[in-house]
Amino acid sequence: MDTSNELIRPFMQILHMNTGLFLSALSGIGDTDAAKRIEGTSNNVRFIAFHLLEARYYLARYLGIEAESPFHDIAERIKTVDEVGDDLPTLEGLRIAWEEVSHLLESRFQGISEEELRQSSPDAWSDIIQNASVLGGIAFLLQHESHHIGQLAFLRRLLGLEPVKYS
């Protein structure tokens, strides 16, 4: 994970940490527990992990990587945990896809130029962030990941499992 681009370096670290934290959060959780809703209206581990995977693929496309989630067709049909049924992939399927897209993103982060990072963000949500550049979009999308990884960590503890580890 080396780059001479000082602008992207801190975000590379966050991407790398989030990659590991996601995998740590899912470690030891079976598909049955992952489908449990701890409280009647809460999201479950499987749905949050699915959402995170789709968000990471969104980040990849945002940065010009031509990659589609292997579960994109499901994401088109499902927007809330109440719509899920048995449609979501297994945690193992989500882990595999997460690692694949993470490798693509790490390579892209290593090669992205400062000029690309300073360009205006092409997405509509850029008006909710103070830095409406591609770099600001990366910051927003990685913060979004961190938010949901925290939810996974909390649900993991409610399932009686060990805390998420940074290693």
Coordinates of C-alpha atoms in Angstrom, one line a residue:
M1 CA 0.0 0.0 0.0
D2 CA 2.5 2.6 -1.1
T3 CA 1.9 5.8 -3.0
S4 CA 3.7 9.0 -3.5
N5 CA 0.3 10.8 -3.6
E6 CA 0.0 12.5 -0.2
L7 CA -3.6 13.4 -0.7
I8 CA -4.8 9.8 -0.9
R9 CA -2.5 8.2 1.6
P10 CA -4.7 8.7 4.8
F11 CA -7.7 7.4 2.8
M12 CA -5.7 4.3 1.8
Q13 CA -5.2 3.6 5.5
I14 CA -8.9 4.0 6.2
L15 CA -9.8 1.7 3.2
H16 CA -7.3 -0.9 4.5
M17 CA -8.6 -0.7 8.0
N18 CA -12.2 -0.9 6.9
T19 CA -11.4 -3.9 4.8
G20 CA -10.0 -5.8 7.8
L21 CA -12.7 -4.5 10.3
F22 CA -15.5 -5.7 8.0
L23 CA -13.9 -9.2 7.9
S24 CA -13.3 -9.2 11.6
A25 CA -16.9 -8.1 12.3
L26 CA -18.2 -11.1 10.3
S27 CA -15.7 -13.6 11.8
G28 CA -17.4 -16.4 13.7
I29 CA -21.0 -15.3 12.8
G30 CA -23.0 -18.0 11.1
D31 CA -25.7 -17.3 8.5
T32 CA -28.5 -18.1 11.0
D33 CA -27.2 -15.5 13.5
A34 CA -26.5 -13.1 10.7
A35 CA -30.2 -13.2 9.7
K36 CA -31.4 -12.4 13.3
R37 CA -33.0 -9.1 13.9
I38 CA -31.9 -8.2 17.5
E39 CA -34.8 -5.9 17.9
G40 CA -38.0 -5.9 15.8
T41 CA -37.1 -3.1 13.5
S42 CA -33.3 -3.3 13.4
N43 CA -31.3 -4.3 10.4
N44 CA -29.5 -7.6 10.8
V45 CA -25.8 -8.4 10.2
R46 CA -26.4 -10.0 6.8
F47 CA -28.3 -7.0 5.4
I48 CA -25.7 -4.5 6.7
A49 CA -22.9 -6.6 5.3
F50 CA -24.8 -6.7 1.9
H51 CA -25.3 -3.0 2.0
L52 CA -21.6 -2.4 2.8
L53 CA -20.6 -4.6 -0.1
E54 CA -22.8 -2.7 -2.5
A55 CA -21.5 0.6 -1.2
R56 CA -17.9 -0.6 -1.7
Y57 CA -18.7 -1.5 -5.3
Y58 CA -20.3 1.9 -5.7
L59 CA -17.0 3.5 -4.6
A60 CA -15.2 1.4 -7.1
R61 CA -17.4 2.6 -9.9
Y62 CA -17.2 6.2 -8.6
L63 CA -13.4 5.9 -9.1
G64 CA -13.8 4.6 -12.7
I65 CA -13.3 0.9 -12.0
E66 CA -15.6 -1.1 -14.3
A67 CA -16.8 -3.6 -11.7
E68 CA -20.3 -4.7 -10.7
S69 CA -21.2 -6.5 -7.5
P70 CA -22.0 -10.2 -8.1
F71 CA -25.2 -9.5 -6.2
H72 CA -26.2 -6.3 -8.1
D73 CA -29.4 -7.9 -9.3
I74 CA -30.5 -8.4 -5.7
A75 CA -29.6 -4.9 -4.8
E76 CA -31.8 -3.6 -7.5
R77 CA -34.8 -5.4 -5.9
I78 CA -34.1 -5.0 -2.2
K79 CA -33.8 -1.6 -0.5
T80 CA -34.7 -2.4 3.1
V81 CA -34.3 -5.4 5.4
D82 CA -38.1 -5.9 5.4
E83 CA -37.9 -6.7 1.6
V84 CA -35.2 -9.4 2.0
G85 CA -36.8 -12.8 2.5
D86 CA -34.2 -15.4 1.5
D87 CA -32.7 -13.4 -1.3
L88 CA -29.4 -12.3 0.4
P89 CA -26.2 -14.1 -0.3
T90 CA -24.4 -16.0 2.4
L91 CA -21.8 -14.3 4.6
E92 CA -19.1 -16.3 2.8
G93 CA -20.3 -15.0 -0.5
L94 CA -20.2 -11.5 0.8
R95 CA -16.7 -12.0 2.3
I96 CA -15.3 -13.3 -1.0
A97 CA -16.9 -10.4 -3.0
W98 CA -15.6 -7.9 -0.4
E99 CA -12.0 -9.1 -0.7
E100 CA -12.3 -9.0 -4.5
V101 CA -13.5 -5.4 -4.7
S102 CA -11.1 -4.4 -1.9
H103 CA -8.1 -5.5 -4.0
L104 CA -9.4 -3.5 -7.0
L105 CA -9.8 -0.4 -4.8
E106 CA -6.4 -0.7 -3.2
S107 CA -4.8 -0.8 -6.7
R108 CA -6.9 2.2 -7.8
F109 CA -6.0 4.2 -4.7
Q110 CA -2.3 3.5 -5.4
G111 CA -2.5 4.9 -8.9
I112 CA -4.9 7.8 -8.6
S113 CA -3.5 11.2 -9.4
E114 CA -3.8 14.4 -7.4
E115 CA -5.5 15.9 -10.5
E116 CA -8.2 13.2 -10.5
L117 CA -8.8 13.7 -6.7
R118 CA -9.2 17.5 -7.2
Q119 CA -11.8 17.2 -9.9
S120 CA -15.5 18.0 -9.1
S121 CA -17.5 15.1 -7.8
P122 CA -19.9 13.8 -10.4
D123 CA -22.5 12.6 -7.8
A124 CA -25.6 14.4 -6.6
W125 CA -24.8 13.9 -2.9
S126 CA -21.7 16.0 -3.3
D127 CA -23.8 19.0 -2.1
I128 CA -24.0 17.4 1.4
I129 CA -20.2 17.3 1.8
Q130 CA -18.1 20.4 2.3
N131 CA -15.5 19.3 -0.2
A132 CA -17.3 18.6 -3.5
S133 CA -14.3 17.1 -5.1
V134 CA -13.6 13.4 -5.9
L135 CA -11.4 13.4 -2.8
G136 CA -14.4 14.7 -0.7
G137 CA -16.5 12.0 -2.2
I138 CA -14.0 9.3 -1.2
A139 CA -14.0 10.7 2.3
F140 CA -17.8 10.6 2.5
L141 CA -18.0 7.1 1.1
L142 CA -15.3 5.8 3.5
Q143 CA -17.1 7.5 6.4
H144 CA -20.3 5.8 5.3
E145 CA -18.5 2.4 5.4
S146 CA -17.1 3.2 8.9
H147 CA -20.5 4.0 10.2
H148 CA -22.0 0.7 9.1
I149 CA -18.9 -1.3 10.2
G150 CA -19.6 0.2 13.7
Q151 CA -23.2 -1.1 13.4
L152 CA -21.8 -4.6 12.6
A153 CA -19.5 -4.4 15.6
F154 CA -22.3 -3.5 17.9
L155 CA -24.6 -6.3 16.6
R156 CA -21.7 -8.7 17.0
R157 CA -21.5 -7.9 20.7
L158 CA -25.2 -8.3 21.1
L159 CA -24.9 -11.7 19.6
G160 CA -22.5 -12.5 22.5
L161 CA -19.3 -12.6 20.4
E162 CA -15.9 -11.1 21.0
P163 CA -15.2 -7.5 20.0
V164 CA -14.0 -6.6 16.5
K165 CA -10.2 -6.6 16.2
Y166 CA -8.0 -4.2 14.3
S167 CA -5.5 -6.9 13.4

